[in-house]
GROMACS .gro file of C-alpha atoms in nm:
model
  262
    1UNK     CA    1   6.401  -2.616   0.757
    2UNK     CA    2   6.585  -2.920   0.624
    3UNK     CA    3   6.511  -3.058   0.277
    4UNK     CA    4   6.582  -3.426   0.202
    5UNK     CA    5   6.491  -3.446  -0.167
    6UNK     CA    6   6.440  -3.201  -0.454
    7UNK     CA    7   6.235  -3.292  -0.761
    8UNK     CA    8   6.233  -3.091  -1.083
    9UNK     CA    9   5.891  -3.147  -1.245
   10UNK     CA   10   5.794  -2.999  -1.578
   11UNK     CA   11   5.557  -2.996  -1.872
   12UNK     CA   12   5.800  -2.907  -2.150
   13UNK     CA   13   5.720  -2.996  -2.513
   14UNK     CA   14   6.027  -2.820  -2.658
   15UNK     CA   15   6.263  -2.858  -2.359
   16UNK     CA   16   6.296  -2.488  -2.269
   17UNK     CA   17   6.101  -2.533  -1.946
   18UNK     CA   18   6.290  -2.852  -1.863
   19UNK     CA   19   6.629  -2.679  -1.888
   20UNK     CA   20   6.508  -2.391  -1.672
   21UNK     CA   21   6.352  -2.602  -1.398
   22UNK     CA   22   6.643  -2.844  -1.378
   23UNK     CA   23   6.889  -2.554  -1.344
   24UNK     CA   24   6.690  -2.404  -1.055
   25UNK     CA   25   6.647  -2.742  -0.884
   26UNK     CA   26   7.015  -2.830  -0.906
   27UNK     CA   27   7.106  -2.492  -0.767
   28UNK     CA   28   6.906  -2.591  -0.460
   29UNK     CA   29   7.040  -2.946  -0.445
   30UNK     CA   30   7.285  -3.087  -0.703
   31UNK     CA   31   7.135  -3.436  -0.664
   32UNK     CA   32   6.785  -3.319  -0.764
   33UNK     CA   33   6.586  -3.571  -0.970
   34UNK     CA   34   6.363  -3.497  -1.268
   35UNK     CA   35   5.995  -3.573  -1.328
   36UNK     CA   36   5.886  -3.524  -1.689
   37UNK     CA   37   5.510  -3.461  -1.712
   38UNK     CA   38   5.508  -3.381  -2.083
   39UNK     CA   39   5.372  -3.702  -2.234
   40UNK     CA   40   5.023  -3.841  -2.169
   41UNK     CA   41   5.137  -4.155  -1.985
   42UNK     CA   42   5.322  -3.951  -1.721
   43UNK     CA   43   5.026  -3.719  -1.671
   44UNK     CA   44   4.795  -4.011  -1.599
   45UNK     CA   45   4.995  -4.115  -1.292
   46UNK     CA   46   4.965  -3.975  -0.940
   47UNK     CA   47   5.255  -3.842  -0.735
   48UNK     CA   48   5.291  -3.764  -0.364
   49UNK     CA   49   5.544  -3.551  -0.173
   50UNK     CA   50   5.601  -3.503   0.198
   51UNK     CA   51   5.703  -3.210   0.420
   52UNK     CA   52   6.076  -3.285   0.385
   53UNK     CA   53   6.059  -3.285   0.006
   54UNK     CA   54   6.087  -2.983  -0.223
   55UNK     CA   55   5.916  -2.963  -0.560
   56UNK     CA   56   6.036  -2.728  -0.833
   57UNK     CA   57   5.767  -2.724  -1.100
   58UNK     CA   58   5.761  -2.540  -1.430
   59UNK     CA   59   5.528  -2.492  -1.725
   60UNK     CA   60   5.532  -2.290  -2.046
   61UNK     CA   61   5.296  -1.995  -2.078
   62UNK     CA   62   5.031  -2.019  -2.348
   63UNK     CA   63   4.837  -1.698  -2.398
   64UNK     CA   64   4.907  -1.577  -2.044
   65UNK     CA   65   4.786  -1.901  -1.882
   66UNK     CA   66   4.928  -2.241  -1.795
   67UNK     CA   67   4.847  -2.521  -2.043
   68UNK     CA   68   4.536  -2.725  -1.973
   69UNK     CA   69   4.746  -3.042  -1.994
   70UNK     CA   70   4.982  -2.911  -1.725
   71UNK     CA   71   4.688  -2.827  -1.502
   72UNK     CA   72   4.555  -3.182  -1.541
   73UNK     CA   73   4.894  -3.322  -1.442
   74UNK     CA   74   4.924  -3.094  -1.138
   75UNK     CA   75   4.587  -3.209  -1.008
   76UNK     CA   76   4.742  -3.557  -0.976
   77UNK     CA   77   5.035  -3.425  -0.771
   78UNK     CA   78   4.974  -3.418  -0.396
   79UNK     CA   79   5.177  -3.250  -0.125
   80UNK     CA   80   5.168  -3.256   0.253
   81UNK     CA   81   5.282  -2.910   0.361
   82UNK     CA   82   5.546  -2.953   0.092
   83UNK     CA   83   5.747  -2.646  -0.016
   84UNK     CA   84   5.721  -2.572  -0.388
   85UNK     CA   85   5.908  -2.341  -0.625
   86UNK     CA   86   5.713  -2.223  -0.929
   87UNK     CA   87   5.848  -2.148  -1.277
   88UNK     CA   88   5.664  -1.997  -1.572
   89UNK     CA   89   5.854  -1.991  -1.902
   90UNK     CA   90   5.731  -1.749  -2.170
   91UNK     CA   91   5.837  -1.651  -2.519
   92UNK     CA   92   5.929  -1.286  -2.462
   93UNK     CA   93   5.575  -1.143  -2.470
   94UNK     CA   94   5.425  -1.168  -2.118
   95UNK     CA   95   5.347  -1.428  -1.854
   96UNK     CA   96   5.033  -1.246  -1.732
   97UNK     CA   97   4.836  -1.472  -1.494
   98UNK     CA   98   5.043  -1.792  -1.530
   99UNK     CA   99   5.247  -1.764  -1.210
  100UNK     CA  100   4.946  -1.665  -1.001
  101UNK     CA  101   4.746  -1.953  -1.147
  102UNK     CA  102   5.031  -2.194  -1.076
  103UNK     CA  103   5.056  -2.070  -0.717
  104UNK     CA  104   4.683  -2.107  -0.655
  105UNK     CA  105   4.670  -2.453  -0.810
  106UNK     CA  106   4.965  -2.593  -0.613
  107UNK     CA  107   4.833  -2.440  -0.290
  108UNK     CA  108   4.511  -2.638  -0.339
  109UNK     CA  109   4.718  -2.956  -0.381
  110UNK     CA  110   4.882  -2.935  -0.038
  111UNK     CA  111   5.194  -2.738  -0.128
  112UNK     CA  112   5.337  -2.422   0.025
  113UNK     CA  113   5.475  -2.186  -0.245
  114UNK     CA  114   5.806  -2.042  -0.125
  115UNK     CA  115   5.957  -1.895  -0.443
  116UNK     CA  116   5.879  -1.836  -0.808
  117UNK     CA  117   6.033  -1.713  -1.128
  118UNK     CA  118   5.923  -1.594  -1.471
  119UNK     CA  119   6.180  -1.712  -1.724
  120UNK     CA  120   6.243  -1.671  -2.095
  121UNK     CA  121   6.233  -1.951  -2.352
  122UNK     CA  122   6.256  -1.957  -2.728
  123UNK     CA  123   5.908  -1.905  -2.870
  124UNK     CA  124   5.734  -2.206  -3.018
  125UNK     CA  125   5.698  -2.035  -3.356
  126UNK     CA  126   6.035  -2.050  -3.527
  127UNK     CA  127   6.368  -1.961  -3.371
  128UNK     CA  128   6.350  -1.583  -3.395
  129UNK     CA  129   6.168  -1.465  -3.081
  130UNK     CA  130   6.383  -1.517  -2.768
  131UNK     CA  131   6.607  -1.728  -2.991
  132UNK     CA  132   6.823  -1.982  -2.812
  133UNK     CA  133   6.684  -1.910  -2.471
  134UNK     CA  134   6.737  -2.018  -2.206
  135UNK     CA  135   7.099  -1.949  -2.291
  136UNK     CA  136   7.405  -1.986  -2.072
  137UNK     CA  137   7.342  -1.656  -1.898
  138UNK     CA  138   6.982  -1.753  -1.823
  139UNK     CA  139   7.079  -2.093  -1.683
  140UNK     CA  140   7.348  -1.940  -1.463
  141UNK     CA  141   7.086  -1.706  -1.317
  142UNK     CA  142   6.852  -2.002  -1.262
  143UNK     CA  143   7.119  -2.191  -1.071
  144UNK     CA  144   7.206  -1.885  -0.863
  145UNK     CA  145   6.836  -1.839  -0.782
  146UNK     CA  146   6.826  -2.199  -0.666
  147UNK     CA  147   7.117  -2.134  -0.430
  148UNK     CA  148   6.935  -1.833  -0.286
  149UNK     CA  149   6.625  -2.044  -0.232
  150UNK     CA  150   6.831  -2.307  -0.050
  151UNK     CA  151   6.978  -2.044   0.180
  152UNK     CA  152   6.636  -1.888   0.242
  153UNK     CA  153   6.490  -2.226   0.335
  154UNK     CA  154   6.777  -2.296   0.574
  155UNK     CA  155   6.697  -1.972   0.760
  156UNK     CA  156   6.317  -1.976   0.745
  157UNK     CA  157   6.005  -2.146   0.867
  158UNK     CA  158   5.739  -2.239   0.612
  159UNK     CA  159   5.477  -2.103   0.847
  160UNK     CA  160   5.622  -1.759   0.785
  161UNK     CA  161   5.612  -1.787   0.405
  162UNK     CA  162   5.396  -1.546   0.208
  163UNK     CA  163   5.455  -1.540  -0.166
  164UNK     CA  164   5.300  -1.247  -0.350
  165UNK     CA  165   5.293  -1.275  -0.729
  166UNK     CA  166   5.178  -1.062  -1.025
  167UNK     CA  167   4.857  -1.156  -1.200
  168UNK     CA  168   4.483  -1.113  -1.180
  169UNK     CA  169   4.192  -1.324  -1.064
  170UNK     CA  170   3.967  -1.418  -1.238
  171UNK     CA  171   4.242  -1.528  -1.473
  172UNK     CA  172   4.260  -1.417  -1.833
  173UNK     CA  173   4.018  -1.623  -2.049
  174UNK     CA  174   4.184  -1.896  -2.250
  175UNK     CA  175   4.204  -1.842  -2.624
  176UNK     CA  176   4.026  -2.074  -2.864
  177UNK     CA  177   4.230  -2.386  -2.933
  178UNK     CA  178   4.311  -2.451  -3.296
  179UNK     CA  179   4.582  -2.682  -3.421
  180UNK     CA  180   4.853  -2.640  -3.683
  181UNK     CA  181   4.827  -2.837  -4.006
  182UNK     CA  182   5.183  -2.933  -4.101
  183UNK     CA  183   5.288  -3.040  -4.447
  184UNK     CA  184   5.526  -3.336  -4.461
  185UNK     CA  185   5.821  -3.278  -4.691
  186UNK     CA  186   6.009  -3.536  -4.895
  187UNK     CA  187   6.282  -3.532  -4.629
  188UNK     CA  188   6.057  -3.732  -4.394
  189UNK     CA  189   6.203  -4.077  -4.313
  190UNK     CA  190   5.891  -4.197  -4.127
  191UNK     CA  191   6.084  -4.243  -3.804
  192UNK     CA  192   5.767  -4.137  -3.618
  193UNK     CA  193   5.965  -3.929  -3.369
  194UNK     CA  194   5.703  -3.658  -3.418
  195UNK     CA  195   5.434  -3.888  -3.278
  196UNK     CA  196   5.659  -3.997  -2.991
  197UNK     CA  197   5.721  -3.640  -2.869
  198UNK     CA  198   5.369  -3.502  -2.917
  199UNK     CA  199   5.242  -3.413  -2.567
  200UNK     CA  200   4.878  -3.474  -2.655
  201UNK     CA  201   4.900  -3.781  -2.878
  202UNK     CA  202   4.768  -3.580  -3.169
  203UNK     CA  203   4.984  -3.752  -3.433
  204UNK     CA  204   4.910  -4.108  -3.540
  205UNK     CA  205   5.189  -4.352  -3.448
  206UNK     CA  206   5.140  -4.509  -3.791
  207UNK     CA  207   5.171  -4.204  -4.016
  208UNK     CA  208   5.324  -3.857  -3.964
  209UNK     CA  209   5.060  -3.710  -4.197
  210UNK     CA  210   4.763  -3.824  -3.983
  211UNK     CA  211   4.688  -3.573  -3.710
  212UNK     CA  212   4.394  -3.504  -3.480
  213UNK     CA  213   4.369  -3.125  -3.506
  214UNK     CA  214   4.140  -3.105  -3.204
  215UNK     CA  215   4.426  -3.227  -2.984
  216UNK     CA  216   4.702  -3.007  -3.127
  217UNK     CA  217   4.812  -2.729  -2.888
  218UNK     CA  218   5.052  -2.560  -3.132
  219UNK     CA  219   5.354  -2.636  -2.913
  220UNK     CA  220   5.559  -2.721  -3.225
  221UNK     CA  221   5.738  -3.009  -3.052
  222UNK     CA  222   5.684  -3.227  -3.358
  223UNK     CA  223   5.841  -2.970  -3.591
  224UNK     CA  224   6.124  -2.856  -3.365
  225UNK     CA  225   6.230  -3.210  -3.276
  226UNK     CA  226   6.200  -3.363  -3.624
  227UNK     CA  227   6.551  -3.492  -3.711
  228UNK     CA  228   6.499  -3.398  -4.078
  229UNK     CA  229   6.303  -3.072  -4.029
  230UNK     CA  230   6.037  -3.237  -4.243
  231UNK     CA  231   5.729  -3.086  -4.078
  232UNK     CA  232   5.647  -2.753  -4.240
  233UNK     CA  233   5.369  -2.505  -4.169
  234UNK     CA  234   5.235  -2.395  -4.509
  235UNK     CA  235   5.106  -2.058  -4.625
  236UNK     CA  236   5.345  -1.830  -4.436
  237UNK     CA  237   5.169  -1.894  -4.104
  238UNK     CA  238   5.488  -1.894  -3.898
  239UNK     CA  239   5.622  -1.581  -4.070
  240UNK     CA  240   5.295  -1.398  -4.005
  241UNK     CA  241   5.293  -1.506  -3.640
  242UNK     CA  242   5.656  -1.403  -3.592
  243UNK     CA  243   5.584  -1.056  -3.731
  244UNK     CA  244   5.279  -1.019  -3.510
  245UNK     CA  245   5.452  -1.143  -3.197
  246UNK     CA  246   5.766  -0.942  -3.262
  247UNK     CA  247   5.556  -0.626  -3.269
  248UNK     CA  248   5.402  -0.719  -2.933
  249UNK     CA  249   5.723  -0.844  -2.770
  250UNK     CA  250   5.950  -0.558  -2.864
  251UNK     CA  251   6.314  -0.591  -2.964
  252UNK     CA  252   6.488  -0.573  -2.625
  253UNK     CA  253   6.615  -0.870  -2.430
  254UNK     CA  254   6.387  -0.941  -2.136
  255UNK     CA  255   6.537  -1.084  -1.820
  256UNK     CA  256   6.401  -1.336  -1.569
  257UNK     CA  257   6.202  -1.211  -1.272
  258UNK     CA  258   6.242  -1.371  -0.931
  259UNK     CA  259   6.012  -1.385  -0.630
  260UNK     CA  260   6.103  -1.516  -0.285
  261UNK     CA  261   5.874  -1.569   0.013
  262UNK     CA  262   5.892  -1.329   0.307
   0.00000   0.00000   0.00000
């Protein structure tokens, strides 16, 4: 089949998913365009794709599932027998049901899943677990996967596509949502960048210290993107989480997994 446009769509609070999805998309077509679904305003819009379009869509994995906010955005994206490539980006522990959930959700929105990948990204808590990923090696593999997808599409008919993915249904229950209470250090310059990058609008645009904890999804975008590193989690929370996650993740370097329709 012939593809006319490729769109790289992503929910990516800390940019790891964005880098991954864009690398895959540009491996398929160098002129691929990007669609950032991270902030609330973008997720409130509707998007439509036709049969000659290709969507590459990626989300981070939170507790083995896709984020609720990403699901809400995807329900506003509509395809018409549109091929879609799925990407789940996880912090070195496990992606569990996220890819399967993403496949099922996009299938209900008029898309035909043709390929998928489980990719590694630096964990939200600190810069220790899967540090610096996706790195150059990861991104090269993403681009190469995109080229393989492009070749597969040129030789295949969507009617023949059958994409089998790991995971279980019913999906793993979502964990209880609880936010992170950051302390604001004296380095803060009140630039309000933290509020601008928050994917749920949890931080007041008037004060970095005012936060709606019920909206916080612990993505750490506000802390990781603060130009002065002025948002600090008190009480050793990050250190405790890193120790706990390190024990679950193991010490070895995990590699991306790729799935292509048959």
